[in-house]
Structures are given as C-alpha cells and as structure tokens.
Tab-separated table of C-alpha atoms in Angstrom:
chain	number	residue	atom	x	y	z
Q	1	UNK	CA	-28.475	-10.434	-17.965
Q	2	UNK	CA	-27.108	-7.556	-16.890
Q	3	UNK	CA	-28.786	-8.345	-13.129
Q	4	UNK	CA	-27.525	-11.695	-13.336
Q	5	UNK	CA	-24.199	-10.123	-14.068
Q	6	UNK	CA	-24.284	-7.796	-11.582
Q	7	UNK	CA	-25.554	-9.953	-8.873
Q	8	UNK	CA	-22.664	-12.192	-9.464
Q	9	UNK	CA	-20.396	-9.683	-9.166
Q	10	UNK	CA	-21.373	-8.501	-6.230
Q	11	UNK	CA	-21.725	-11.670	-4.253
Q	12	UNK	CA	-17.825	-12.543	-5.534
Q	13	UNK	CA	-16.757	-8.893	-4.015
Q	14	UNK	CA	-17.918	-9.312	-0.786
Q	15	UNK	CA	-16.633	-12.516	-0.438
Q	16	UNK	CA	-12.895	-11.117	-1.683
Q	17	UNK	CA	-13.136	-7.962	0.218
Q	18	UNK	CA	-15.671	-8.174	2.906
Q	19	UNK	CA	-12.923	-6.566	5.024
Q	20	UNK	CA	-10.669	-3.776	3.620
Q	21	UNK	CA	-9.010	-2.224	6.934
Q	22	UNK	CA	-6.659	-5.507	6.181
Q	23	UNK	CA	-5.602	-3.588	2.619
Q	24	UNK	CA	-4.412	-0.336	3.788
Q	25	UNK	CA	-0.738	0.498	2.337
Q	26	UNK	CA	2.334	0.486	4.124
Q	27	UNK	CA	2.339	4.964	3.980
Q	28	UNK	CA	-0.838	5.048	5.697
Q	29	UNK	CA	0.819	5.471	9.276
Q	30	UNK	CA	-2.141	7.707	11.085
Q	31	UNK	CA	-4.806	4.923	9.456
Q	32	UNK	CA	-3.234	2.225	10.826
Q	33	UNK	CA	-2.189	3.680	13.862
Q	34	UNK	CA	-5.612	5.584	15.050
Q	35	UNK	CA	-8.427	4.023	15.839
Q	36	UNK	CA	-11.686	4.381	14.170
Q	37	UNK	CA	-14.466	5.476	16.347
Q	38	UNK	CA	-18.114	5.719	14.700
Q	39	UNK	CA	-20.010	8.595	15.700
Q	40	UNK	CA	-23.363	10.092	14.947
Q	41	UNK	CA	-23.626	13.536	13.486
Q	42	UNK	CA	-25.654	16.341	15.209
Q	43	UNK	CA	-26.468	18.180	12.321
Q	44	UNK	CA	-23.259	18.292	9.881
Q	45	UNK	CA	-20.922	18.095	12.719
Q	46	UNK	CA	-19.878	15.670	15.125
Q	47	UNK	CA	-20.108	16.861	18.557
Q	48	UNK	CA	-17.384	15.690	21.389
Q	49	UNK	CA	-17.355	16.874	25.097
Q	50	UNK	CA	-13.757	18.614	25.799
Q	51	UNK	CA	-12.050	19.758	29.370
Q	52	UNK	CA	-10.328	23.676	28.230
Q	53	UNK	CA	-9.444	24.277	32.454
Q	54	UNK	CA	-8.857	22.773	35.529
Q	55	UNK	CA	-11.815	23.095	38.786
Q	56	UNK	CA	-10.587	25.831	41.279
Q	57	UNK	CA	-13.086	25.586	43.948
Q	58	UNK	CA	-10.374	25.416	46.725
Q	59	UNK	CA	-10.577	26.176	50.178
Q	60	UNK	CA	-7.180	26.318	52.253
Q	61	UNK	CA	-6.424	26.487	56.201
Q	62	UNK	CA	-7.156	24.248	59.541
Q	63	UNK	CA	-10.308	24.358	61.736
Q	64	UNK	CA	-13.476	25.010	60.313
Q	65	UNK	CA	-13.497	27.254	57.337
Q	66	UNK	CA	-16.167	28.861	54.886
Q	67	UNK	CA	-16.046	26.995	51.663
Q	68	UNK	CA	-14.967	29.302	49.314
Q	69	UNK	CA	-17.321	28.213	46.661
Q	70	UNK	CA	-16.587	26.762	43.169
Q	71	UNK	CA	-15.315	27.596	40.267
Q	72	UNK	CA	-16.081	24.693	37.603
Q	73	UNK	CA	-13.956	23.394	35.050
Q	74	UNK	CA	-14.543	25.283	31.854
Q	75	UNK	CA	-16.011	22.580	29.149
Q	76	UNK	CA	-17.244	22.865	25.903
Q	77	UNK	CA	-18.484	20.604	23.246
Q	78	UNK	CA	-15.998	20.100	20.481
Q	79	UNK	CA	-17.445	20.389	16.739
Q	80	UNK	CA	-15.588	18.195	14.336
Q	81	UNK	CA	-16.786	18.973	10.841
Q	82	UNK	CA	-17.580	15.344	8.720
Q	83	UNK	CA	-15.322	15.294	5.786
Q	84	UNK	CA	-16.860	13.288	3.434
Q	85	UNK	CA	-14.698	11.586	0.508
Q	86	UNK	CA	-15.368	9.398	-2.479
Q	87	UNK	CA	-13.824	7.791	-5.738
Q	88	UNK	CA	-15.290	6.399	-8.384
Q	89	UNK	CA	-14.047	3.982	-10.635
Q	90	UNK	CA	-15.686	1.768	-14.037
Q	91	UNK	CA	-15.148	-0.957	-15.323
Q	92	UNK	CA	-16.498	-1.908	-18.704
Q	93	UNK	CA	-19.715	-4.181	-19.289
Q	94	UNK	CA	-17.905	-7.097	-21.492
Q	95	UNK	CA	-14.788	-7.356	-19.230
Q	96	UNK	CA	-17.094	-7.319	-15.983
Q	97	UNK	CA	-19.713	-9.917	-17.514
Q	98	UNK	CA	-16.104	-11.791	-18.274
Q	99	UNK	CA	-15.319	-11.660	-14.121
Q	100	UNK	CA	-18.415	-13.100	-13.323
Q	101	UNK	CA	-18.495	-15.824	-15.673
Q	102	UNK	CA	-15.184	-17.142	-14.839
Q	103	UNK	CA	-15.442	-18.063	-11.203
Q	104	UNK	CA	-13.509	-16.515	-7.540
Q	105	UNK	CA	-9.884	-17.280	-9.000
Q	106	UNK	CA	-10.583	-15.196	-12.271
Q	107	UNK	CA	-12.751	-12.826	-10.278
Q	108	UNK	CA	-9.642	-11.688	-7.815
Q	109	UNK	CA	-6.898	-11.442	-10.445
Q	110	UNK	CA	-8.966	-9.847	-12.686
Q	111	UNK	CA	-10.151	-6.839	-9.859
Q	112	UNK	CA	-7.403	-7.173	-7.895
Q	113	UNK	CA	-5.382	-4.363	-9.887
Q	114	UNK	CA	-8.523	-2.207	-9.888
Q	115	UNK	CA	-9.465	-2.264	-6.282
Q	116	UNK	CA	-6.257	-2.214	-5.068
Q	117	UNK	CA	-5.449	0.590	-7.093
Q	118	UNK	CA	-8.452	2.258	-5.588
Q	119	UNK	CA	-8.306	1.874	-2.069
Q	120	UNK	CA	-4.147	2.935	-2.393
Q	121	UNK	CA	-5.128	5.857	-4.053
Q	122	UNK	CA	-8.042	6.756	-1.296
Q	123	UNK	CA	-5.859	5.885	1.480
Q	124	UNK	CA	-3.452	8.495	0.132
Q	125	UNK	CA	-5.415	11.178	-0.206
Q	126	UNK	CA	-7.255	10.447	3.308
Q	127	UNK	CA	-3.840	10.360	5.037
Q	128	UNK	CA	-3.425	13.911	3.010
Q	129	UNK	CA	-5.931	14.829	4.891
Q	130	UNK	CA	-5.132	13.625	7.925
Q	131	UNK	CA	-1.755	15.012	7.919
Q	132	UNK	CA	-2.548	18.520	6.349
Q	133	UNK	CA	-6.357	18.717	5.844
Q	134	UNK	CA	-7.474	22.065	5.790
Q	135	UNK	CA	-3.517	23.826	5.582
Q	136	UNK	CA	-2.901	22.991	2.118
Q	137	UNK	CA	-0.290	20.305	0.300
Q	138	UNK	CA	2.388	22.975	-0.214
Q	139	UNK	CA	3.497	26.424	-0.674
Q	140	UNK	CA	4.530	27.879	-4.369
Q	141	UNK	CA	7.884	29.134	-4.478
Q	142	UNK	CA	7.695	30.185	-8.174
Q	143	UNK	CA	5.626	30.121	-11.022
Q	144	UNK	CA	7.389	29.600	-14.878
Q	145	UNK	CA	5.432	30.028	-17.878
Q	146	UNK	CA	7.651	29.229	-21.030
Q	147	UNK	CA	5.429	31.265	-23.090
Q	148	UNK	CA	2.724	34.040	-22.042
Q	149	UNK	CA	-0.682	33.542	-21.796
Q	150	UNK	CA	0.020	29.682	-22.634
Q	151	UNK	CA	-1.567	26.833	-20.863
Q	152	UNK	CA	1.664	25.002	-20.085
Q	153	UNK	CA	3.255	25.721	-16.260
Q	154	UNK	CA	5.377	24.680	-13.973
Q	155	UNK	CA	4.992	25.524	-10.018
Q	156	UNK	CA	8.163	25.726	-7.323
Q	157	UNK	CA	7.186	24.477	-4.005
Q	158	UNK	CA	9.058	26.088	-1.515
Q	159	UNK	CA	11.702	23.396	0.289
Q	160	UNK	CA	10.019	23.697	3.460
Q	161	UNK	CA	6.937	22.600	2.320
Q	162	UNK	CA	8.093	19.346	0.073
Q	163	UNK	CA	7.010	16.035	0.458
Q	164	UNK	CA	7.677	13.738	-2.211
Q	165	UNK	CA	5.365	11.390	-0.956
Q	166	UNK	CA	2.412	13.764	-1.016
Q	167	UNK	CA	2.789	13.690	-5.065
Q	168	UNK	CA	4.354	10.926	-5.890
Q	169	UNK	CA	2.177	8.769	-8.240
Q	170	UNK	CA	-0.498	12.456	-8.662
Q	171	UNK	CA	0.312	12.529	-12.544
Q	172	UNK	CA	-3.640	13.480	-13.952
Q	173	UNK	CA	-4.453	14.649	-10.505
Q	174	UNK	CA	-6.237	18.206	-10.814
Q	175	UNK	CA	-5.184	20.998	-8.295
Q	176	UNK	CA	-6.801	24.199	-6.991
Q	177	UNK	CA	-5.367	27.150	-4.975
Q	178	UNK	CA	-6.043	29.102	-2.214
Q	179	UNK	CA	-4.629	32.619	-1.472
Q	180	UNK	CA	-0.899	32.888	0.911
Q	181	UNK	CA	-3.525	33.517	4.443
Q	182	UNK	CA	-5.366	30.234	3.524
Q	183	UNK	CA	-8.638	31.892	3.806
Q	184	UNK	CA	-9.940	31.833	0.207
Q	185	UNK	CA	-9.802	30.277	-2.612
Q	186	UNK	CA	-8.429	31.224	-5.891
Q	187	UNK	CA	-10.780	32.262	-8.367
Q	188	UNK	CA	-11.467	33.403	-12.069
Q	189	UNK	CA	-15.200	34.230	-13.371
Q	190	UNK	CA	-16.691	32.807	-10.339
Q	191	UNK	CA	-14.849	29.387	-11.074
Q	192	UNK	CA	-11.898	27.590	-9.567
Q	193	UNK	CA	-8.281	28.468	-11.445
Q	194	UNK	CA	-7.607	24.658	-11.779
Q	195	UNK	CA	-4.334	23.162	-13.182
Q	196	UNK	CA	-3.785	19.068	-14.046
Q	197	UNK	CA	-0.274	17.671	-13.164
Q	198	UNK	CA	1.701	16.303	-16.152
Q	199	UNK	CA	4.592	15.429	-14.471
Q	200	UNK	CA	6.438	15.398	-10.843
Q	201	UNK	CA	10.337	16.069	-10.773
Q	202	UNK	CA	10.634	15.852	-7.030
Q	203	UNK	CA	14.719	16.603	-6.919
Q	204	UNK	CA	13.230	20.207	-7.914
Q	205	UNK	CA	10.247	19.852	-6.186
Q	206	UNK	CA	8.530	20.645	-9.369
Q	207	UNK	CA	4.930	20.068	-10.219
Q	208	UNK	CA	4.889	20.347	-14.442
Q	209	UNK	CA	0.986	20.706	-14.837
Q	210	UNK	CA	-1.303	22.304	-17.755
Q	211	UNK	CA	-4.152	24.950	-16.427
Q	212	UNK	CA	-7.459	24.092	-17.366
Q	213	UNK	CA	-10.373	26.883	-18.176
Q	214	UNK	CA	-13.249	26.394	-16.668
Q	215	UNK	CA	-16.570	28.178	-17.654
Q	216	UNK	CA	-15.863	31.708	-18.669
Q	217	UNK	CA	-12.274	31.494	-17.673
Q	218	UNK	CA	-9.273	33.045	-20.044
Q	219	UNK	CA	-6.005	31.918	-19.870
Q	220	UNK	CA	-4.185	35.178	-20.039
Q	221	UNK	CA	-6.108	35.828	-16.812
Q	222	UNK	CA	-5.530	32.255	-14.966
Q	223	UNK	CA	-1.867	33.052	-15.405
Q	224	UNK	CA	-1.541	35.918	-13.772
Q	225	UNK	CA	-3.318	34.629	-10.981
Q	226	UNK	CA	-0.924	31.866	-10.055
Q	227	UNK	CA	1.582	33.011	-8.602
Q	228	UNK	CA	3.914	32.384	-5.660
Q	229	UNK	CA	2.662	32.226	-1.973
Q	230	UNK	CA	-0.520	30.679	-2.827
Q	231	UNK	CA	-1.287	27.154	-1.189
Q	232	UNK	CA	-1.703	23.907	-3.193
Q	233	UNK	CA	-4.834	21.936	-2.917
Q	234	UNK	CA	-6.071	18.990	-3.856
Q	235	UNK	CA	-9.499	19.942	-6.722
Q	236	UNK	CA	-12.199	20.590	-4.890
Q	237	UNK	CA	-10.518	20.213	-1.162
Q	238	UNK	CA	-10.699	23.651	-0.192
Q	239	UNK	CA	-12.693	23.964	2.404
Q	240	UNK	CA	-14.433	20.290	2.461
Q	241	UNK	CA	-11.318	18.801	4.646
Q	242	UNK	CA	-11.739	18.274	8.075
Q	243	UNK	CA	-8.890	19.402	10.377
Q	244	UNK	CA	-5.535	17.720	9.795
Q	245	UNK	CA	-2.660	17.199	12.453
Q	246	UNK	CA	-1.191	20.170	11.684
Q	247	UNK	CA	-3.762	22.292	12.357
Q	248	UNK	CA	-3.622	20.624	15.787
Q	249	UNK	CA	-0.031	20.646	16.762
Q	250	UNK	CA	-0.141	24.655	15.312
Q	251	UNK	CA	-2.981	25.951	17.207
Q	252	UNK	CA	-2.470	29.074	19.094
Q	253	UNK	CA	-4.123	31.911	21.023
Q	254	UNK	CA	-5.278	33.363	17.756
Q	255	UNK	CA	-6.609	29.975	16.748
Q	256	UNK	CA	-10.084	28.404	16.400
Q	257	UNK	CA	-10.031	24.724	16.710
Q	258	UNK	CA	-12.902	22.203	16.506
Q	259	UNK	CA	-15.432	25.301	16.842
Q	260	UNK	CA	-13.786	26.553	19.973
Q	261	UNK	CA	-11.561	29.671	20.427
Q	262	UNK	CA	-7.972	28.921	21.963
Q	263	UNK	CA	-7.280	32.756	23.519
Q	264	UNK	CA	-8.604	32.169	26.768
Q	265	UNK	CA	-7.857	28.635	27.463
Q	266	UNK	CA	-3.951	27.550	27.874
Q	267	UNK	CA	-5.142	23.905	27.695
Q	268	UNK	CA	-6.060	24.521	23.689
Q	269	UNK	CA	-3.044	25.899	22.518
Q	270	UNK	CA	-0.070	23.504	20.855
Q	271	UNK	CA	4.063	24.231	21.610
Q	272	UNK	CA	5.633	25.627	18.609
Q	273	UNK	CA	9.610	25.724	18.185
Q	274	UNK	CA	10.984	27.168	14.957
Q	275	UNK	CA	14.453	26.185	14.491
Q	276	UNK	CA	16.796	28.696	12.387
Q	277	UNK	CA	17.213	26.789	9.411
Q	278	UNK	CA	19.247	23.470	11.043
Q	279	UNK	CA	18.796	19.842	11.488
Q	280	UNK	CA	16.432	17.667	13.867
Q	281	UNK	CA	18.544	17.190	16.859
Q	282	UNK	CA	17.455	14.980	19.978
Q	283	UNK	CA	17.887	17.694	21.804
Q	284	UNK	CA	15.936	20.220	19.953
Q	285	UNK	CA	13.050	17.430	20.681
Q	286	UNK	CA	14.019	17.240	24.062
Q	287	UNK	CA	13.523	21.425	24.402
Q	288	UNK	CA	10.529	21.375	22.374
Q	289	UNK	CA	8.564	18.237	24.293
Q	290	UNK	CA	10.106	20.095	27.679
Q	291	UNK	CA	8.006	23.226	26.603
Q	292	UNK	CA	5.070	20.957	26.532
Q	293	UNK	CA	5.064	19.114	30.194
Q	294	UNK	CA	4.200	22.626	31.953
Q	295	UNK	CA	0.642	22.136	29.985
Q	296	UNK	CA	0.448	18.405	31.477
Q	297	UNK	CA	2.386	16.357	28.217
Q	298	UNK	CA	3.367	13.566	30.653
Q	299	UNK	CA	3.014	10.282	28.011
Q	300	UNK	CA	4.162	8.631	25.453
Q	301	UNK	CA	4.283	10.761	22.037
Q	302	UNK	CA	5.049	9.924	18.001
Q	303	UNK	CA	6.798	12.946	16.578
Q	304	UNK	CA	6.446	12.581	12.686
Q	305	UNK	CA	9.104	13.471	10.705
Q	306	UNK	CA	10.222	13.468	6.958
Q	307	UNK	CA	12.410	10.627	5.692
Q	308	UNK	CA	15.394	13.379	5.105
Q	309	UNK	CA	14.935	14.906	8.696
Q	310	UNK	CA	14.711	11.553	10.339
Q	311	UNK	CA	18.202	10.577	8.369
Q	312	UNK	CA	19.999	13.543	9.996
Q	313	UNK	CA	18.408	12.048	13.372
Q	314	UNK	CA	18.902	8.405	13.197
Q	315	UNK	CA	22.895	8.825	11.736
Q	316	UNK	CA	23.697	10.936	14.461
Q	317	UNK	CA	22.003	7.659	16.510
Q	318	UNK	CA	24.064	5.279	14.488
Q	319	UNK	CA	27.067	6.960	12.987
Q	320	UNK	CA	28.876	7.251	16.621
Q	321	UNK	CA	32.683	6.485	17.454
Q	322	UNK	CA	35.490	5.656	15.279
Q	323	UNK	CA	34.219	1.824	14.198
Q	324	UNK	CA	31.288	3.558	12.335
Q	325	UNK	CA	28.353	2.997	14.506
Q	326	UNK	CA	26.179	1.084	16.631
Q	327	UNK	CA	25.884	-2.450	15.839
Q	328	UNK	CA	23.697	-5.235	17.089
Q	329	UNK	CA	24.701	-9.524	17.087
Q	330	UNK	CA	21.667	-11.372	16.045
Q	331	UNK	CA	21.225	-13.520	18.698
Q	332	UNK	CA	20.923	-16.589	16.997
Q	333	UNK	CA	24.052	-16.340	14.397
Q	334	UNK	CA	26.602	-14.221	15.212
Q	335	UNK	CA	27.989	-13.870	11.891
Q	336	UNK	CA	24.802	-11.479	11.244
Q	337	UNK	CA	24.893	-7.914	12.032
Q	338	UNK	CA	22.556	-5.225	12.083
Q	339	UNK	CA	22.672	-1.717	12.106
Q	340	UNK	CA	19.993	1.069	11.124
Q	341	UNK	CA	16.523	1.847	12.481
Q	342	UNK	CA	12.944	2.525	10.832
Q	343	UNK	CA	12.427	4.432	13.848
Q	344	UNK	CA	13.973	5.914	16.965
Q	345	UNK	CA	12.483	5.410	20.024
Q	346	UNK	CA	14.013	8.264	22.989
Q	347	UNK	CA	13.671	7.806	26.510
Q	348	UNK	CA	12.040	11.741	27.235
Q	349	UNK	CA	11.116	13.538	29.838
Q	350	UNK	CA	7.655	12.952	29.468
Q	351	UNK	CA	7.860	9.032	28.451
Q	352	UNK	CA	9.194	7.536	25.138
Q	353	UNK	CA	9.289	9.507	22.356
Q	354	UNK	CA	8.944	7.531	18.852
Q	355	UNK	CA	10.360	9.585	15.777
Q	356	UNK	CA	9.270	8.098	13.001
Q	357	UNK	CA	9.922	9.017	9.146
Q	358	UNK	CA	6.656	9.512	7.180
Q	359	UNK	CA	6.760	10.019	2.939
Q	360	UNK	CA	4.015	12.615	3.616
Q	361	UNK	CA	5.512	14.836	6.211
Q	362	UNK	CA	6.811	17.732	4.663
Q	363	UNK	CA	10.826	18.585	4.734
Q	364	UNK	CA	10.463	21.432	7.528
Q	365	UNK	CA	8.131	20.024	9.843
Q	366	UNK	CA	8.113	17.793	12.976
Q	367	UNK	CA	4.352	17.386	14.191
Q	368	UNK	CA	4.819	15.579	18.161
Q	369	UNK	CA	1.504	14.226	19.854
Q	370	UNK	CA	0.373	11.840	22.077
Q	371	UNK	CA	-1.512	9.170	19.489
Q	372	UNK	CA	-2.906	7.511	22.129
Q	373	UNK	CA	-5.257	10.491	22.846
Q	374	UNK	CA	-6.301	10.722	18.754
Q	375	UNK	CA	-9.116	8.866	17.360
Q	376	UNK	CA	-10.565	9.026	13.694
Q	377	UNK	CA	-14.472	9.992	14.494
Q	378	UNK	CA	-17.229	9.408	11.801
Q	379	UNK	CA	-19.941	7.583	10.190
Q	380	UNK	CA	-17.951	5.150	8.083
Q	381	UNK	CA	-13.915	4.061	7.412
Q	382	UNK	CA	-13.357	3.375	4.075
Q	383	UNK	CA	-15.478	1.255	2.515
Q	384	UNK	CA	-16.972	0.019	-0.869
Q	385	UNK	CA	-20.328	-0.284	0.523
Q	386	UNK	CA	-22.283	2.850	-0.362
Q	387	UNK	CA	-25.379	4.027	1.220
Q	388	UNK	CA	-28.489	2.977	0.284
Q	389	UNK	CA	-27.302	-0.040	-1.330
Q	390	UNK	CA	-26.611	-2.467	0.873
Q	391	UNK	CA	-23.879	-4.637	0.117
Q	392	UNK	CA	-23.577	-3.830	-3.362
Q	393	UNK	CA	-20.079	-2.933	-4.840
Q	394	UNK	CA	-20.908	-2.845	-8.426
Q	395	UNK	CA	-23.765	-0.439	-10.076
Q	396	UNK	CA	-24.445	0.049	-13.334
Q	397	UNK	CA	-23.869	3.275	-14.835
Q	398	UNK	CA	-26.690	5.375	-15.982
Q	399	UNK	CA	-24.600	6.797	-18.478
Q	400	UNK	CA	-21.583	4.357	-20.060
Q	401	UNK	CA	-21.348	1.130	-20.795
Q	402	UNK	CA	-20.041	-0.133	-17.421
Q	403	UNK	CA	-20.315	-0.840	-14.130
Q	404	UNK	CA	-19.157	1.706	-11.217
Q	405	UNK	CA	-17.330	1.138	-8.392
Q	406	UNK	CA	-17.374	3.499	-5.487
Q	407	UNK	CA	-15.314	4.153	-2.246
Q	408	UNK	CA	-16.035	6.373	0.445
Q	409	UNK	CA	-15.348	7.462	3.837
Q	410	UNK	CA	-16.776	9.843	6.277
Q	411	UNK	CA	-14.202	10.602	8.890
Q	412	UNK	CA	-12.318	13.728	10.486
Q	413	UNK	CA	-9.263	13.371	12.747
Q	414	UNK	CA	-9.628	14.139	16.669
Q	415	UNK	CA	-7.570	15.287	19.323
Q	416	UNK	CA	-9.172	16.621	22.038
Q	417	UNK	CA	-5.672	17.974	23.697
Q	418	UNK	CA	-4.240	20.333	21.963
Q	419	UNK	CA	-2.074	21.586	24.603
Q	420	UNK	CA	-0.408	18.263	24.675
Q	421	UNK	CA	0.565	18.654	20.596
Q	422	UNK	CA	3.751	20.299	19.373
Q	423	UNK	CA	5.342	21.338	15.981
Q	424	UNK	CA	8.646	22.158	15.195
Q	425	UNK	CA	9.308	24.133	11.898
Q	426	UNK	CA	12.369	25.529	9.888
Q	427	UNK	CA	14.262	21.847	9.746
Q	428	UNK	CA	16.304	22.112	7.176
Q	429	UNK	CA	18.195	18.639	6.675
Q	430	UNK	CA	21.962	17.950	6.108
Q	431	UNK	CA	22.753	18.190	2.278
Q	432	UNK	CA	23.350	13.713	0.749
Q	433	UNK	CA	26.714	14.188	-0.913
C-alpha cells in the first residue's frame, strides 16, 4: 500500500513540478538573473581557468630587432568550493495516502502550500548565500538579557548591517556565531552557542531569540559569550557557504579569493569607496565605478542596493523642479500618468549602470558588478530530485509516520573578475519623516 501510495505520489509530482526554475520568488534577483552552469567537481572543488595579468612579451622600434622574449600572462585555476544545501520537509502518511487517492486537482492544492513553502524558503536562504555567503547575515550591536544567566535574549544588529529582508519570515530559524574577524566560530564545550529566533522587530533591527544548550553547554556560560561584534550565521553555515558577492566586490591585496592570493595581481582586487556616513548619490556611483575603469570595468554593471538607499537615489531622480517630479503620459491615454521607478538605469562611464533595490542587501552597502561576467557553477540548481533516487520526490521515513520531501542544491557563485567588482560602504539613508 504504502508503494502504491508512494508511487502515485511521485508520478503526480513530477508531472506538477517537473520544472521548478519557473517557481523561484520575486526576491530571488541573483537566481533569476545568473545563469546556472553545471560543472564537475575535481575533488570537493570546482576548478575554473582565470587570467590575474596581461602578456608583456613586447618588442618596440623599426628595422630588424631582437625579440625581446615573453613574458606570459599569469593564469591560475580558480577553486570554487561546492556548497551543498538541503531541506527537508514531511508530510504525514494518512494526508499523503489522501493526495494520491484524490486525483492531479486534489494532488496540487493539497502540496501546493507545502512545496511552495519549501522552495521560497530554499531560495531565500540560497540567495543568503549568494549575497553574503561566507561574511555573515549581520553584525551584533548589543546583547540584552532581562535576567542573568536566563535563556531569553535579544541581539542589536548594528544599522549598517540590517536587512529586513534577510529575516523576515526566520521566526524558528536557529542561529550560530562567529567571532568579530570572521575566522572562527563561537563555541561552548566543543559545541556551537546556538540561539532560535522568537520574534523579528525589524524597526529596531531586533532579533528576540531563546539560546539553546547543546551537549555539555551551561547557560550562564553561553551568555557571556554572546556578545557584541560577533557575526550572525545561519545554524550550521559557518564555514559550509561558498563565497558570496560580497566577498567578491571586497576583495583586496590582503585577500584570498577562489584559492588564489590577490597581493600580487591588480586584476584580483575589487574598488572599495566608504562614504562618511551619507546617502547614495549618482555621483558617488559615478566616482566609485570611475575608480574601477583603470582595472578594465568597461560594461554594463547592476549595483545592488537596499530598498532605503535606493529611495534616497530614485527621489532625487524623481523629486526634481517645483511641479514635484518627473512624469511620464502613457501613450495610449493621456489621462494616465506615471511616475516612480523599480530601478534606475544611469548612462556611466563605463556603460549603463542598473541600481536596483534588493530586500536582502544590507542598509550600508552597495555591491556594483558586471552580471554578465557571473555564473552560478555546480552539480545541480535546486531541485526535488535527490541522488540516487531517480525521479522520486516522496520517501518514506525510516523513522515517523510520513513521507519526506527533500530539496537540494549544489551551487557556489562565480566571478572570475574581481577587479571589475566594487562596494561602497557607510550609506547611511535619509531619515522617512
């Protein structure tokens, strides 16, 4: 029965959602945006040829001359580390026995809140990733415990490191931390210090969250070791992420990126600009992308930016003159009028420069870079299809009375021109009163 059951299911599944690239939420920008390229590993990492400096075998003058010899273009192979991902997800044996007797219709309306639940919630941790993998989700301002030694908490992010859309929806989520360098991770008895969100109040950019003891932990000694500076984390993130795009657009001559050091090569270091504490101005784009050309930025870029940031940009786009703004006739009533924009598109000095607001994007940061040039490398986009069972979407668990349903996704983000990536920090947007 429980064959029959499961057979069904699975048959009805991929049928439904054969393809999910189709399902991907509005928020998921970089998904959407950069292609996905499937690669083969070469051991655990994924190995891409890169160009770090220009040939200088040149010989000058008239007549004949004596070649001068060459000097090759330094190459190297680029290691991009797989970042595997999954979520798992049941769904009990009567209710799932109940899809598959009732035919498609019943079969989509009854899993359509599951799996759509699912692949929003792994899209949103994927474009975590992709945005921040490996830098952390935030920086603690301040730590409050109402009473000592208790399990209740509440952490501060700093504002420069906000974004609402990073933990909106994260209530139950589980967190780790790792130390203000981002080089280790925060520890207690040879365990993670772990804490599980409660509640989000994002005008505070508060997480309210409950620390739980793992194995041999105390909580008069997880307390004192939460405390501000450290970097937020996803559970169990820490040092499983692949690179995200701001590790990119913040590599410098101190930096190691994809396996290869940046202090001798110009051509793998990213523009920074820290601004002192102001808006997002065209032209503070303009100086920052400017910076960029001398290391061969001549192309189109997206320069992602939070929803406050791009307001400050886009009113300042909009709000000219006396009559209030910009306006534009439809063309085919001209009683219609429109004004606004989801995204600004500059004419640069390089080519056209798209600003456009992401949820995820912190408040402080403006990450600029050629998405053209960016793939997503790996052995598999998201998908329900495990490995090793074909086209199976529904197993039985071993241990509950229901059927699990797994996503997954091996995939790390690639840009194999650093030099042509930029980040801008220290926005601080204008104040909604």
């Amino acid at each position: 029965m429980a064959h029959d059951v499961a057979g069904t299911l699975n048959k009805l599944a991929k049928d439904v959602y054969g393809d999910i690239s189709t399902l991907y939420p509005d928020f998921t920008y970089l998904q959407k945006k950069i292609q996905f390229r499937q690669s083969k590993k070469l051991g655990k990492e994924y190995v891409e040829a890169v160009k770090l400096s220009r040939s200088q075998g040149f010989t000058y003058g008239q007549g004949v001359q004596t070649l001068k010899g060459s000097i090759v273009s330094a190459q190297d192979d680029a290691k991009v580390r797989g970042a595997p991902l999954y979520l798992q997800e049941d769904i009990a044996l009567d209710v799932a026995a109940g899809l598959a007797s009732a035919g498609p219709r019943a079969f989509i309306a009854g899993s359509k809140l599951i799996t759509e639940n699912m692949i929003e919630s792994f899209s949103h941790r994927l474009e975590a990733q992709m945005l921040y993998g490996s830098k952390g989700l935030g920086t603690l301002a301040s730590v409050t415990n109402s009473v000592a030694d208790d399990a209740d908490i509440s952490l501060v992010f700093t504002a420069a490191s906000w974004a609402t859309g990073i933990w909106a929806g994260q209530e139950n989520a589980k967190l780790e931390f790792a130390n203000a360098g981002n080089s280790a991770k925060i520890t207690s008895a040879g365990e993670p210090v772990v804490v599980q969100v409660d509640s989000i109040d994002a005008a505070n950019k508060t997480l309210v969250c409950t620390i739980i003891p793992q194995t041999g932990q105390t909580l008069a000694a997880l307390d004192d070791l939460i405390i501000p500076g450290l970097q937020v984390y996803f559970f169990g993130a820490f040092g499983n992420e692949s690179v995200g795009l701001d590790t990119v657009c913040s590599t410098t001559s101190a930096s190691t990126l994809y396996n290869i050091a940046s202090s001798g090569y110009s051509m793998w270091q990213a523009t920074q600009k820290a601004l002192l504490s102001s808006a997002l101005t065209v032209k503070k784009i303009y100086a920052t992308v400017g910076s960029a050309m001398g290391k061969g930025l001549m192309e189109d870029v997206v320069a992602l930016v939070s929803p406050d940031a791009f307001l400050d940009l886009a009113s300042a786009e909009i709000d000219t003159g006396s009559t209030g703004g910009r306006r534009y006739a439809s063309s085919s009533d001209a009683k219609n009028i429109k004004t606004g924009a989801s995204s600004v598109v500059l004419t640069g000095p390089q080519g056209e420069i798209e600003v456009v607001p992401h949820p995820m994007v912190k408040t402080g940061d403006c990450m600029v870079f050629p998405i053209g040039k960016a793939e997503r490398i790996g052995s598999t986009d998201v998908t329900f299809k495990v490995p090793g069972r074909g086209d199976e979407m529904f197993i039985l668990s071993t241990t509950q009375t229901s059927y699990e349903i797994r996503l997954m996704s091996d995939q790390s983000l690639f840009l194999p021109c650093p030099s042509k990536c930029l980040k801008i920090t220290g926005i601080v947007p204008t104040a909604i009163t």
